[in-house]
Short mmCIF file of C-alpha atoms and ligand atoms in Angstrom, two decimals:
data_model
loop_
_atom_site.label_atom_id
_atom_site.label_comp_id
_atom_site.label_asym_id
_atom_site.label_seq_id
_atom_site.Cartn_x
_atom_site.Cartn_y
_atom_site.Cartn_z
CA MET H 1171 23.46 16.34 6.51
CA PRO H 1172 26.98 15.57 5.35
CA PRO H 1173 28.38 18.18 3.01
CA SER H 1174 27.12 18.01 -0.86
CA THR H 1175 24.20 15.69 -0.07
CA SER H 1176 20.49 16.09 -0.43
CA ALA H 1177 17.89 14.49 1.72
CA LEU H 1178 14.16 14.05 1.43
CA LEU H 1179 11.77 15.16 4.49
CA PHE H 1180 8.66 13.46 5.03
CA LEU H 1181 5.85 15.39 7.07
CA HIS H 1182 2.58 14.39 7.83
CA LEU H 1183 0.24 17.49 8.69
CA VAL H 1184 -2.88 16.79 10.51
CA ALA H 1185 -5.40 19.32 9.80
CA GLU H 1186 -8.27 18.87 12.17
CA GLU H 1187 -10.63 21.52 11.35
CA HIS H 1188 -9.58 24.08 8.71
CA VAL H 1189 -7.64 22.45 5.68
CA PRO H 1190 -5.76 25.43 4.10
CA ASP H 1191 -6.02 25.70 0.10
CA LYS H 1192 -2.21 25.70 -0.36
CA LEU H 1193 1.03 25.20 1.66
CA THR H 1194 4.28 26.93 1.72
CA HIS H 1195 7.49 25.72 3.03
CA ARG H 1196 9.60 27.96 5.29
CA ILE H 1197 12.92 26.16 6.24
CA ALA H 1198 15.47 27.64 8.23
CA ALA H 1199 18.64 26.21 8.73
CA ARG H 1200 21.99 26.78 10.35
CA MET H 1201 25.21 25.58 8.24
CA SER H 1202 28.26 25.40 10.56
CA ALA H 1203 30.68 25.07 7.81
CA ALA H 1204 29.79 28.37 6.51
CA PRO H 1205 31.50 31.75 7.28
CA PRO H 1206 29.87 33.26 10.69
CA GLU H 1207 27.77 35.75 9.18
CA ARG H 1208 26.25 33.44 6.61
CA GLN H 1209 25.45 30.35 8.74
CA ASP H 1210 21.87 31.16 9.41
CA ILE H 1211 19.60 30.86 6.15
CA VAL H 1212 15.70 30.96 5.66
CA ALA H 1213 14.28 29.89 2.47
CA ILE H 1214 10.42 30.19 1.60
CA GLY H 1215 9.20 28.15 -1.55
CA GLY H 1216 7.82 25.02 -2.98
CA GLU H 1217 4.21 26.35 -2.79
CA THR H 1218 1.73 23.40 -3.23
CA LYS H 1219 -2.03 23.60 -3.73
CA VAL H 1220 -3.94 21.30 -1.63
CA ASP H 1221 -6.01 18.50 -3.41
CA GLY H 1222 -9.43 19.40 -2.17
CA ARG H 1223 -11.43 16.62 -3.83
CA GLU H 1224 -13.37 14.27 -1.67
CA VAL H 1225 -11.49 11.03 -0.90
CA ILE H 1226 -12.98 7.94 -3.24
CA ILE H 1227 -14.80 5.40 -1.32
CA LEU H 1228 -14.43 1.77 -2.29
CA GLY H 1229 -15.22 -1.81 -1.56
CA PRO H 1230 -12.71 -4.15 -0.06
CA PRO H 1231 -10.13 -5.72 -2.47
CA LEU H 1232 -10.47 -9.02 -0.49
CA VAL H 1233 -13.25 -10.88 1.31
CA GLY H 1234 -12.94 -12.77 4.54
CA GLU H 1235 -11.49 -12.63 7.93
CA ARG H 1236 -8.11 -12.33 9.62
CA TYR H 1237 -6.34 -9.92 6.92
CA LEU H 1238 -3.26 -7.97 8.04
CA SER H 1239 -2.82 -4.45 6.87
CA ALA H 1240 0.87 -4.23 6.73
CA ASP H 1241 3.14 -1.30 5.95
CA SER H 1242 0.03 1.04 5.44
CA CYS H 1243 -0.32 4.72 6.38
CA CYS H 1244 1.36 6.44 8.30
CA ASP H 1245 4.56 5.58 10.54
CA ALA H 1246 5.58 2.35 8.53
CA THR H 1247 8.05 3.65 5.77
CA ARG H 1248 8.36 0.97 3.36
CA HIS H 1249 5.54 2.31 1.11
CA THR H 1250 4.89 6.01 2.93
CA ARG H 1251 8.60 7.00 1.79
CA ALA H 1252 8.94 4.93 -1.36
CA ALA H 1253 10.22 8.06 -3.19
CA LEU H 1254 11.44 7.10 -6.79
CA PRO H 1255 12.72 9.34 -9.51
CA VAL H 1256 10.98 8.69 -12.80
CA ASN H 1257 10.94 10.59 -15.66
CA GLY H 1258 12.92 13.46 -13.90
CA ARG H 1259 10.46 13.75 -11.16
CA ILE H 1260 10.22 12.60 -7.63
CA ARG H 1261 7.11 10.26 -7.46
CA LEU H 1262 5.45 8.66 -4.52
CA SER H 1263 3.10 6.18 -6.02
CA GLN H 1264 3.14 3.71 -2.95
CA ARG H 1265 2.40 6.37 -0.26
CA PHE H 1266 -1.11 5.07 0.80
CA ALA H 1267 -0.48 1.44 -0.29
CA VAL H 1268 -1.19 -1.59 1.85
CA ASP H 1269 0.43 -4.90 1.76
CA TRP H 1270 -2.37 -7.39 2.80
CA GLU H 1271 -1.39 -10.66 4.60
CA GLN H 1272 -3.61 -12.82 6.34
CA LEU H 1273 -3.34 -14.96 9.75
CA ASP H 1274 -4.54 -18.48 10.00
CA ALA H 1275 -6.75 -19.63 12.95
CA ASP H 1276 -3.46 -19.69 15.23
CA GLY H 1277 -2.07 -16.42 14.17
CA ARG H 1278 0.38 -17.64 11.58
CA ILE H 1279 1.27 -15.96 8.23
CA TYR H 1280 2.25 -19.35 6.94
CA ALA H 1281 2.54 -23.03 8.07
CA GLY H 1282 4.52 -25.62 6.63
CA VAL H 1283 7.59 -24.85 4.23
CA ARG H 1284 8.55 -21.49 3.94
CA GLU H 1285 9.65 -21.38 0.55
CA ASN H 1286 6.42 -22.84 -0.84
CA PRO H 1287 4.12 -20.05 -1.64
CA GLU H 1288 1.12 -22.44 -0.83
CA SER H 1289 2.13 -22.65 2.71
CA TYR H 1290 0.88 -19.17 3.10
CA THR H 1291 -2.51 -18.43 4.68
CA ILE H 1292 -3.51 -15.58 1.92
CA PHE H 1293 -2.23 -17.55 -1.23
CA GLY H 1294 -4.65 -18.25 -3.85
CA LYS H 1295 -7.36 -16.02 -1.84
CA ASP H 1296 -9.88 -14.23 -4.41
CA VAL H 1297 -8.93 -10.32 -5.39
CA LEU H 1298 -12.03 -8.23 -5.96
CA ALA H 1299 -12.87 -5.20 -8.00
CA VAL H 1300 -13.18 -2.30 -5.33
CA SER H 1301 -15.64 -0.29 -7.60
CA ASP H 1302 -17.40 -0.42 -10.84
CA ALA H 1303 -14.24 0.26 -13.44
CA THR H 1304 -12.67 -0.35 -16.48
CA VAL H 1305 -9.48 -2.42 -16.81
CA VAL H 1306 -6.47 -0.25 -18.08
CA SER H 1307 -3.73 -2.80 -18.13
CA VAL H 1308 -2.90 -6.53 -17.31
CA ILE H 1309 0.25 -8.41 -16.73
CA ASP H 1310 0.28 -11.95 -16.37
CA GLY H 1311 2.51 -14.97 -17.24
CA LEU H 1312 5.34 -14.20 -14.42
CA PRO H 1313 5.90 -16.86 -11.97
CA ASN H 1314 5.72 -17.16 -8.34
CA GLN H 1315 9.14 -16.23 -6.34
CA PRO H 1316 10.24 -18.76 -3.76
CA PRO H 1317 9.11 -16.85 -0.51
CA GLY H 1318 11.69 -15.88 1.95
CA LYS H 1319 14.00 -13.87 0.01
CA LEU H 1320 13.42 -10.91 -2.63
CA PRO H 1321 14.33 -11.58 -6.19
CA VAL H 1322 17.80 -10.61 -7.56
CA ALA H 1323 18.14 -8.55 -10.76
CA LEU H 1324 14.55 -8.24 -11.55
CA PRO H 1325 13.63 -5.89 -14.57
CA ILE H 1326 11.70 -2.84 -13.30
CA GLU H 1327 8.99 -3.78 -15.70
CA GLU H 1328 8.45 -6.84 -13.54
CA ALA H 1329 8.31 -5.26 -10.06
CA ASP H 1330 4.57 -5.21 -9.65
CA GLY H 1331 4.58 -9.06 -11.06
CA ASN H 1332 1.21 -10.19 -12.27
CA SER H 1333 -0.73 -7.12 -11.96
CA ILE H 1334 -4.07 -5.29 -12.95
CA VAL H 1335 -4.57 -1.37 -13.08
CA LEU H 1336 -8.27 -0.31 -13.06
CA ASP H 1337 -9.55 3.23 -14.19
CA LEU H 1338 -11.82 4.29 -11.18
CA GLY H 1339 -12.84 7.43 -12.84
CA GLY H 1340 -12.12 10.74 -11.72
CA GLU H 1341 -8.37 10.48 -12.52
CA ARG H 1342 -8.16 7.75 -9.96
CA TYR H 1343 -6.44 4.29 -10.57
CA ALA H 1344 -6.22 1.46 -8.45
CA LEU H 1345 -3.07 -1.24 -8.69
CA TYR H 1346 -3.11 -4.86 -7.66
CA ALA H 1347 0.20 -6.34 -7.60
CA HIS H 1348 1.86 -9.76 -7.12
CA LEU H 1349 -0.95 -11.80 -8.44
CA GLU H 1350 -1.01 -15.44 -9.15
CA ARG H 1351 0.08 -16.44 -12.70
CA GLY H 1352 -3.06 -17.43 -14.88
CA SER H 1353 -5.68 -16.30 -12.35
CA ILE H 1354 -6.35 -12.76 -14.05
CA SER H 1355 -10.09 -13.15 -15.23
CA VAL H 1356 -10.07 -9.75 -17.11
CA ARG H 1357 -8.39 -8.21 -19.98
CA THR H 1358 -7.45 -4.49 -20.79
CA GLY H 1359 -10.72 -2.59 -21.59
CA ASP H 1360 -13.30 -4.87 -19.94
CA LYS H 1361 -15.79 -3.24 -17.58
CA VAL H 1362 -15.89 -4.74 -13.94
CA TYR H 1363 -18.43 -4.40 -11.41
CA LYS H 1364 -17.60 -3.69 -7.60
CA GLY H 1365 -17.11 -6.98 -5.84
CA GLN H 1366 -16.09 -9.01 -8.95
CA VAL H 1367 -13.37 -11.68 -8.35
CA ILE H 1368 -10.72 -10.48 -10.99
CA ALA H 1369 -7.81 -12.52 -9.86
CA ARG H 1370 -6.11 -14.54 -7.21
CA VAL H 1371 -3.30 -13.43 -4.62
CA GLY H 1372 0.08 -14.79 -5.69
CA ASN H 1373 3.93 -14.10 -5.17
CA SER H 1374 4.90 -12.91 -8.53
CA GLY H 1375 7.39 -9.78 -8.88
CA ASN H 1376 9.33 -8.10 -6.47
CA THR H 1377 8.05 -9.66 -3.30
CA LEU H 1378 9.23 -11.57 -0.28
CA ALA H 1379 6.18 -13.55 0.59
CA PRO H 1380 2.40 -14.02 -0.98
CA HIS H 1381 0.61 -11.05 -0.37
CA LEU H 1382 -1.66 -8.33 -1.96
CA HIS H 1383 -0.13 -4.88 -2.84
CA PHE H 1384 -3.02 -2.54 -3.21
CA HIS H 1385 -3.00 1.17 -3.73
CA VAL H 1386 -4.72 4.11 -5.58
CA MET H 1387 -2.87 6.77 -7.68
CA ASP H 1388 -3.22 9.49 -9.88
CA SER H 1389 -2.38 7.99 -13.26
CA SER H 1390 -2.55 4.67 -14.69
CA SER H 1391 1.40 4.17 -14.50
CA PRO H 1392 2.15 2.42 -11.23
CA LEU H 1393 5.57 4.18 -11.38
CA ALA H 1394 4.79 7.58 -12.88
CA SER H 1395 2.23 8.71 -10.51
CA ASN H 1396 1.66 9.87 -7.09
CA GLY H 1397 -0.47 7.73 -4.53
CA LEU H 1398 -3.90 9.09 -3.34
CA PRO H 1399 -5.80 8.26 -0.13
CA TYR H 1400 -8.70 6.35 -0.36
CA ALA H 1401 -11.62 4.83 2.10
CA ILE H 1402 -12.88 1.24 2.37
CA ASP H 1403 -16.79 1.55 2.99
CA ARG H 1404 -16.86 -1.51 5.38
CA PHE H 1405 -14.48 -3.37 7.33
CA GLN H 1406 -14.15 -4.57 10.96
CA VAL H 1407 -11.00 -4.22 13.13
CA ALA H 1408 -10.61 -7.35 15.23
CA ALA H 1409 -7.31 -6.67 16.83
CA ARG H 1410 -4.06 -5.08 16.50
CA SER H 1411 -0.43 -6.21 15.60
CA PRO H 1412 2.49 -5.42 17.92
CA GLY H 1413 4.15 -3.56 15.07
CA THR H 1414 6.04 -4.06 12.06
CA GLU H 1415 9.30 -5.67 13.61
CA ALA H 1416 7.07 -8.17 15.29
CA PHE H 1417 5.08 -8.92 11.97
CA ASP H 1418 8.24 -9.12 10.01
CA ALA H 1419 9.67 -11.72 12.78
CA ALA H 1420 6.31 -13.84 12.59
CA GLU H 1421 6.65 -13.60 8.54
CA ALA H 1422 10.21 -14.99 8.67
CA ALA H 1423 9.66 -17.77 11.17
CA GLY H 1424 6.26 -18.63 10.72
CA THR H 1425 5.27 -18.33 14.40
CA PRO H 1426 2.00 -16.90 15.45
CA LEU H 1427 1.79 -12.97 15.69
CA ALA H 1428 1.13 -12.03 19.01
CA LEU H 1429 -2.02 -9.95 18.20
CA ARG H 1430 -3.38 -7.14 20.87
CA PRO H 1431 -7.10 -7.89 21.31
CA LEU H 1432 -9.56 -4.69 21.59
CA ASP H 1433 -12.09 -4.45 24.01
CA ALA H 1434 -14.61 -5.09 21.19
CA PRO H 1435 -14.30 -5.38 17.55
CA ARG H 1436 -14.63 -2.03 15.89
CA GLU H 1437 -16.93 -1.51 13.01
CA MET H 1438 -15.61 1.01 10.38
CA ALA H 1439 -17.16 3.02 7.63
CA ASN H 1440 -15.71 4.88 4.84
CA ALA H 1441 -12.08 4.73 6.59
CA LEU H 1442 -8.36 3.98 5.12
CA PRO H 1443 -7.12 0.85 7.16
CA LEU H 1444 -4.21 2.14 9.10
CA ASP H 1445 -0.99 -0.05 9.63
CA GLN H 1446 -0.71 -3.33 11.13
CA LEU H 1447 -4.59 -3.94 12.00
CA LEU H 1448 -6.40 -7.40 11.84
CA ILE H 1449 -9.16 -6.94 9.69
CA ASN H 1450 -12.40 -8.78 8.50
CA PHE H 1451 -14.04 -8.13 5.41
CA ALA H 1452 -17.81 -9.37 5.26
CA ARG H 1453 -19.21 -11.32 2.45
CA ARG H 1454 -21.98 -9.34 0.77
ZN1 LIG X 2001 3.63 -3.19 -1.27
#
């Protein structure tokens, strides 16, 4: 690190068996610019209680085939490392978020004019309530952004675009972002049921191309919260994408994504969709 700088270090701990009750950091560092007898330091601190609650199990936020789980846990960086200073604290609301895209039969994210939201396979698809829940907040009325570039000087209040926050119970909340203007069929205070169509996919807010941003968080504020892991009760993994770089290239050019087939589709139960998988959600 250069002098007088700070940095965030992201660690993934994999606990196969025993999950500890708490974690403590022990950091050993060598500072080459310090006097010789003070170059080595060891600091212990940052004690953190491990959240031992069961992971919440949800239904899928979409229905149909050939969805692509982009920027999901854990090596993708755009959500996992989206640390934001909010009200004096660093928050990581999006750390388990997925940007859902969809491929057409030819493997394309869009076909036709790139700047037209309607060219995108996922545009206008139904968005589902993932659980019986209460609507905490709704933002509507924001226009679609022209795909292909991020909007400039967008106010922070409009980053999620047209969006819905659901109270799932147990201090867990779900965010659906970038929805189509006028498609939201619920209002603040409404009760929704699992599988209910609540909106359609759009391209409003801080977005490069039509997609559904979905995540679960520990407060009703999409910014002043920390992201929580969750599982989807049932889905099928049909193939793998080669990775974020290939995905970005396919999204930019409208060319087919060179999917890597599996030996056989994998039926998943109660799992978090990991990064860059081709996923089918069955109709119920
Ligand atoms: Zn996102």
